[in-house]
């Protein structure tokens, strides 16, 4: 079957670094997405990886290892506004997204 | 209109009633999607449409129907609502001709409560 696993909740301190992990099992693979979702709002796109390695975009970076079925989202210089849920989603062979339940990130001052 | 709009924002509905959730996008995206989001679960795909005139079933299609008469609109209908359909519903769209990946853009959501 198809499955996405990510931690339910994480806590970090303002100004620090946090890594949110995601493992996936899908029928075929056409890339790994990360979305951010603030409470009561719609998900918004953060990153896309289809090749192994690290993609950096400002304070956010995303890593993919296709052989391990593993990705992580790295957030640096955490700000209070980064408090949100982070959704991992893998695209299967039919180009449909399989979503994880999301990781709620709590930032403390 | 800029992006994707959904209506209504929220709705309380009696069980057994018929309800249509509206979704409109102005980005000329080929593909559109309906998801439901429930606490502790990931987004689950209800129905999708790769292009106007075609639709497909997602992971949880039972009790829902969709139509795609044109590029911009993708309404979701609950023929006879049941309490288990209480959820937040998100409409999304993507440009399937853009390239090697399909970033999905989401509407603001409809919070539906079925009593």
Short mmCIF file of C-alpha atoms in Angstrom, two decimals:
data_model
loop_
_atom_site.label_atom_id
_atom_site.label_comp_id
_atom_site.label_asym_id
_atom_site.label_seq_id
_atom_site.Cartn_x
_atom_site.Cartn_y
_atom_site.Cartn_z
CA UNK A 1 0.00 0.00 0.00
CA UNK A 2 0.90 3.65 -0.10
CA UNK A 3 1.95 5.37 3.08
CA UNK A 4 3.54 8.58 4.34
CA UNK A 5 4.95 8.83 7.86
CA UNK A 6 5.97 12.00 9.65
CA UNK A 7 6.03 12.99 13.33
CA UNK A 8 2.77 14.32 14.75
CA UNK A 9 4.26 17.24 16.64
CA UNK A 10 7.61 18.93 17.25
CA UNK A 11 8.70 21.81 19.45
CA UNK A 12 11.61 24.14 18.80
CA UNK A 13 12.97 27.45 20.05
CA UNK A 14 12.90 30.75 18.18
CA UNK A 15 16.18 31.28 16.32
CA UNK A 16 17.08 27.59 16.33
CA UNK A 17 17.11 24.94 13.59
CA UNK A 18 14.59 22.11 13.23
CA UNK A 19 14.46 19.10 10.92
CA UNK A 20 11.14 17.46 10.07
CA UNK A 21 11.48 13.94 8.69
CA UNK A 22 9.21 12.10 6.29
CA UNK A 23 9.32 8.53 4.99
CA UNK A 24 7.20 7.38 2.11
CA UNK A 25 6.07 4.25 0.29
CA UNK A 26 4.25 4.77 -2.98
CA UNK A 27 3.40 2.92 -6.17
CA UNK A 28 5.91 4.63 -8.39
CA UNK A 29 7.44 7.97 -7.52
CA UNK A 30 7.31 11.32 -9.27
CA UNK A 31 8.59 13.62 -6.59
CA UNK A 32 8.22 14.75 -2.98
CA UNK A 33 6.43 17.93 -1.93
CA UNK A 34 6.43 19.92 1.29
CA UNK A 35 3.59 22.28 2.12
CA UNK A 36 3.05 24.65 5.03
CA UNK A 37 -0.38 25.05 6.60
CA UNK A 38 -1.17 27.63 9.25
CA UNK A 39 -4.11 26.84 11.51
CA UNK A 40 -7.41 27.50 9.76
CA UNK A 41 -5.77 28.23 6.44
CA UNK A 42 -5.04 26.45 3.17
CA UNK A 43 -1.79 24.57 2.51
CA UNK A 44 0.83 26.56 0.61
CA UNK A 45 3.68 25.10 -1.44
CA UNK A 46 7.18 25.13 0.04
CA UNK A 47 9.37 22.78 -1.98
CA UNK A 48 9.62 19.98 -4.50
CA UNK A 49 12.35 17.32 -4.83
CA UNK A 50 12.57 14.63 -7.47
CA UNK A 51 16.34 14.04 -7.55
CA UNK A 52 18.49 12.99 -4.61
CA UNK A 53 20.05 15.81 -2.68
CA UNK A 54 19.39 19.08 -0.97
CA UNK A 55 17.37 21.97 -2.36
CA UNK A 56 17.86 25.26 -0.54
CA UNK A 57 15.39 28.12 -0.61
CA UNK A 58 16.18 30.87 1.87
CA UNK A 59 15.67 29.68 5.44
CA UNK A 60 14.06 26.45 4.24
CA UNK A 61 15.82 23.46 2.69
CA UNK A 62 14.47 20.09 1.60
CA UNK A 63 16.38 16.84 1.16
CA UNK A 64 15.49 13.65 -0.69
CA UNK A 65 16.91 10.14 -0.75
CA UNK A 66 14.97 8.05 -3.25
CA UNK A 67 16.76 4.82 -2.35
CA UNK A 68 15.73 5.22 1.30
CA UNK A 69 12.24 6.61 0.65
CA UNK A 70 13.16 9.51 2.91
CA UNK A 71 12.93 13.26 2.92
CA UNK A 72 13.38 16.03 5.43
CA UNK A 73 12.51 19.69 5.66
CA UNK A 74 15.07 21.86 7.42
CA UNK A 75 14.01 25.20 8.85
CA UNK A 76 16.75 27.60 9.99
CA UNK A 77 16.61 30.75 12.11
CA UNK A 78 13.16 29.86 13.31
CA UNK A 79 10.63 32.65 13.67
CA UNK A 80 7.36 32.64 15.58
CA UNK A 81 5.51 32.84 12.26
CA UNK A 82 6.94 29.41 11.36
CA UNK A 83 4.52 27.87 13.86
CA UNK A 84 2.35 25.80 11.53
CA UNK A 85 1.76 22.28 10.29
CA UNK A 86 4.15 20.95 7.66
CA UNK A 87 2.71 18.45 5.22
CA UNK A 88 4.78 15.91 3.33
CA UNK A 89 3.30 14.51 0.11
CA UNK A 90 4.67 12.03 -2.43
CA UNK A 91 3.52 11.92 -6.03
CA UNK A 92 2.77 8.39 -7.23
CA UNK A 93 2.93 6.84 -10.69
CA UNK A 94 -0.52 8.28 -11.55
CA UNK A 95 0.69 11.79 -10.65
CA UNK A 96 -1.59 11.85 -7.62
CA UNK A 97 -0.34 13.20 -4.29
CA UNK A 98 -0.30 10.90 -1.27
CA UNK A 99 -0.33 13.06 1.86
CA UNK A 100 1.06 12.57 5.32
CA UNK A 101 -1.00 13.66 8.32
CA UNK A 102 1.28 16.64 8.89
CA UNK A 103 3.73 17.69 11.59
CA UNK A 104 2.58 20.44 13.90
CA UNK A 105 5.57 22.65 14.68
CA UNK A 106 5.39 24.70 17.87
CA UNK A 107 7.90 27.53 18.23
CA UNK A 108 8.67 28.78 21.72
CA UNK A 109 10.31 32.14 22.50
CA UNK B 1 -10.75 36.73 -8.75
CA UNK B 2 -7.15 35.85 -7.98
CA UNK B 3 -6.32 32.16 -7.62
CA UNK B 4 -8.96 29.80 -6.31
CA UNK B 5 -12.16 30.69 -4.53
CA UNK B 6 -14.51 28.41 -2.65
CA UNK B 7 -18.04 28.94 -1.41
CA UNK B 8 -19.46 28.81 1.14
CA UNK B 9 -16.77 29.48 3.74
CA UNK B 10 -18.66 27.37 6.23
CA UNK B 11 -21.98 25.58 6.41
CA UNK B 12 -24.06 23.66 8.93
CA UNK B 13 -26.22 21.10 7.20
CA UNK B 14 -28.92 18.70 8.34
CA UNK B 15 -28.30 15.05 7.57
CA UNK B 16 -30.03 13.92 4.41
CA UNK B 17 -29.84 17.31 2.72
CA UNK B 18 -28.18 17.90 -0.63
CA UNK B 19 -25.27 20.33 -0.76
CA UNK B 20 -22.98 21.67 -3.47
CA UNK B 21 -19.61 23.16 -2.63
CA UNK B 22 -18.39 25.58 -5.27
CA UNK B 23 -14.85 26.02 -6.54
CA UNK B 24 -13.62 28.45 -9.18
CA UNK B 25 -10.09 29.14 -10.41
CA UNK B 26 -8.86 31.84 -12.76
CA UNK B 27 -5.37 30.47 -13.47
CA UNK B 28 -6.49 28.39 -16.49
CA UNK B 29 -5.13 25.26 -14.82
CA UNK B 30 -6.03 21.97 -16.50
CA UNK B 31 -6.26 19.85 -13.38
CA UNK B 32 -8.51 20.33 -10.35
CA UNK B 33 -8.96 18.36 -7.15
CA UNK B 34 -11.24 18.02 -4.15
CA UNK B 35 -9.77 16.95 -0.82
CA UNK B 36 -11.15 16.53 2.65
CA UNK B 37 -9.03 17.16 5.71
CA UNK B 38 -9.85 15.59 9.05
CA UNK B 39 -7.97 15.93 12.33
CA UNK B 40 -5.11 13.44 12.55
CA UNK B 41 -5.43 12.37 8.95
CA UNK B 42 -3.69 13.60 5.84
CA UNK B 43 -5.51 15.29 3.02
CA UNK B 44 -7.60 12.66 1.25
CA UNK B 45 -8.48 12.97 -2.40
CA UNK B 46 -12.21 12.72 -3.12
CA UNK B 47 -12.38 13.35 -6.88
CA UNK B 48 -10.17 14.94 -9.47
CA UNK B 49 -10.33 16.22 -13.03
CA UNK B 50 -7.32 16.25 -15.35
CA UNK B 51 -9.07 18.42 -17.92
CA UNK B 52 -12.48 19.93 -18.65
CA UNK B 53 -15.02 17.24 -19.46
CA UNK B 54 -13.26 14.46 -17.55
CA UNK B 55 -13.36 13.40 -13.89
CA UNK B 56 -11.91 10.58 -11.82
CA UNK B 57 -12.38 9.00 -8.41
CA UNK B 58 -9.88 9.52 -5.65
CA UNK B 59 -9.32 7.68 -2.40
CA UNK B 60 -12.69 8.49 -0.75
CA UNK B 61 -15.31 9.15 -3.49
CA UNK B 62 -18.38 7.51 -1.93
CA UNK B 63 -21.21 9.93 -1.23
CA UNK B 64 -19.72 12.65 -3.45
CA UNK B 65 -20.03 13.60 -7.10
CA UNK B 66 -18.32 16.20 -9.28
CA UNK B 67 -18.64 17.74 -12.71
CA UNK B 68 -16.23 19.72 -14.88
CA UNK B 69 -18.22 21.51 -17.53
CA UNK B 70 -15.48 24.10 -18.14
CA UNK B 71 -11.88 24.85 -17.15
CA UNK B 72 -12.67 27.23 -14.30
CA UNK B 73 -15.37 25.50 -12.23
CA UNK B 74 -15.32 22.24 -10.32
CA UNK B 75 -18.33 21.84 -8.00
CA UNK B 76 -18.56 19.04 -5.43
CA UNK B 77 -22.01 17.68 -4.55
CA UNK B 78 -23.10 15.71 -1.52
CA UNK B 79 -26.33 14.05 -2.64
CA UNK B 80 -27.53 13.14 0.86
CA UNK B 81 -25.22 14.39 3.59
CA UNK B 82 -24.25 12.18 6.53
CA UNK B 83 -22.47 13.18 9.78
CA UNK B 84 -19.25 11.38 8.69
CA UNK B 85 -18.94 13.97 5.93
CA UNK B 86 -18.28 16.66 8.54
CA UNK B 87 -14.87 17.94 7.50
CA UNK B 88 -12.90 20.77 5.96
CA UNK B 89 -13.02 20.59 2.19
CA UNK B 90 -10.24 22.01 0.03
CA UNK B 91 -10.33 22.54 -3.69
CA UNK B 92 -6.99 22.69 -5.51
CA UNK B 93 -5.71 23.14 -9.04
CA UNK B 94 -2.49 22.54 -10.93
CA UNK B 95 -1.05 23.24 -14.34
CA UNK B 96 -0.51 19.76 -15.69
CA UNK B 97 1.27 21.06 -18.77
CA UNK B 98 3.79 23.13 -16.87
CA UNK B 99 6.62 20.65 -16.73
CA UNK B 100 7.85 17.74 -14.74
CA UNK B 101 5.88 18.43 -11.60
CA UNK B 102 2.46 19.68 -10.64
CA UNK B 103 2.48 22.14 -7.76
CA UNK B 104 -1.05 22.31 -6.44
CA UNK B 105 -2.63 25.61 -5.43
CA UNK B 106 -5.32 25.44 -2.77
CA UNK B 107 -8.50 27.38 -2.16
CA UNK B 108 -9.30 28.72 1.33
CA UNK B 109 -11.49 25.73 2.24
CA UNK B 110 -15.09 25.10 3.24
CA UNK B 111 -15.83 23.97 6.78
CA UNK B 112 -18.86 21.68 6.63
CA UNK B 113 -20.74 20.35 9.64
CA UNK B 114 -23.44 17.73 9.12
CA UNK B 115 -25.79 17.24 12.06
#
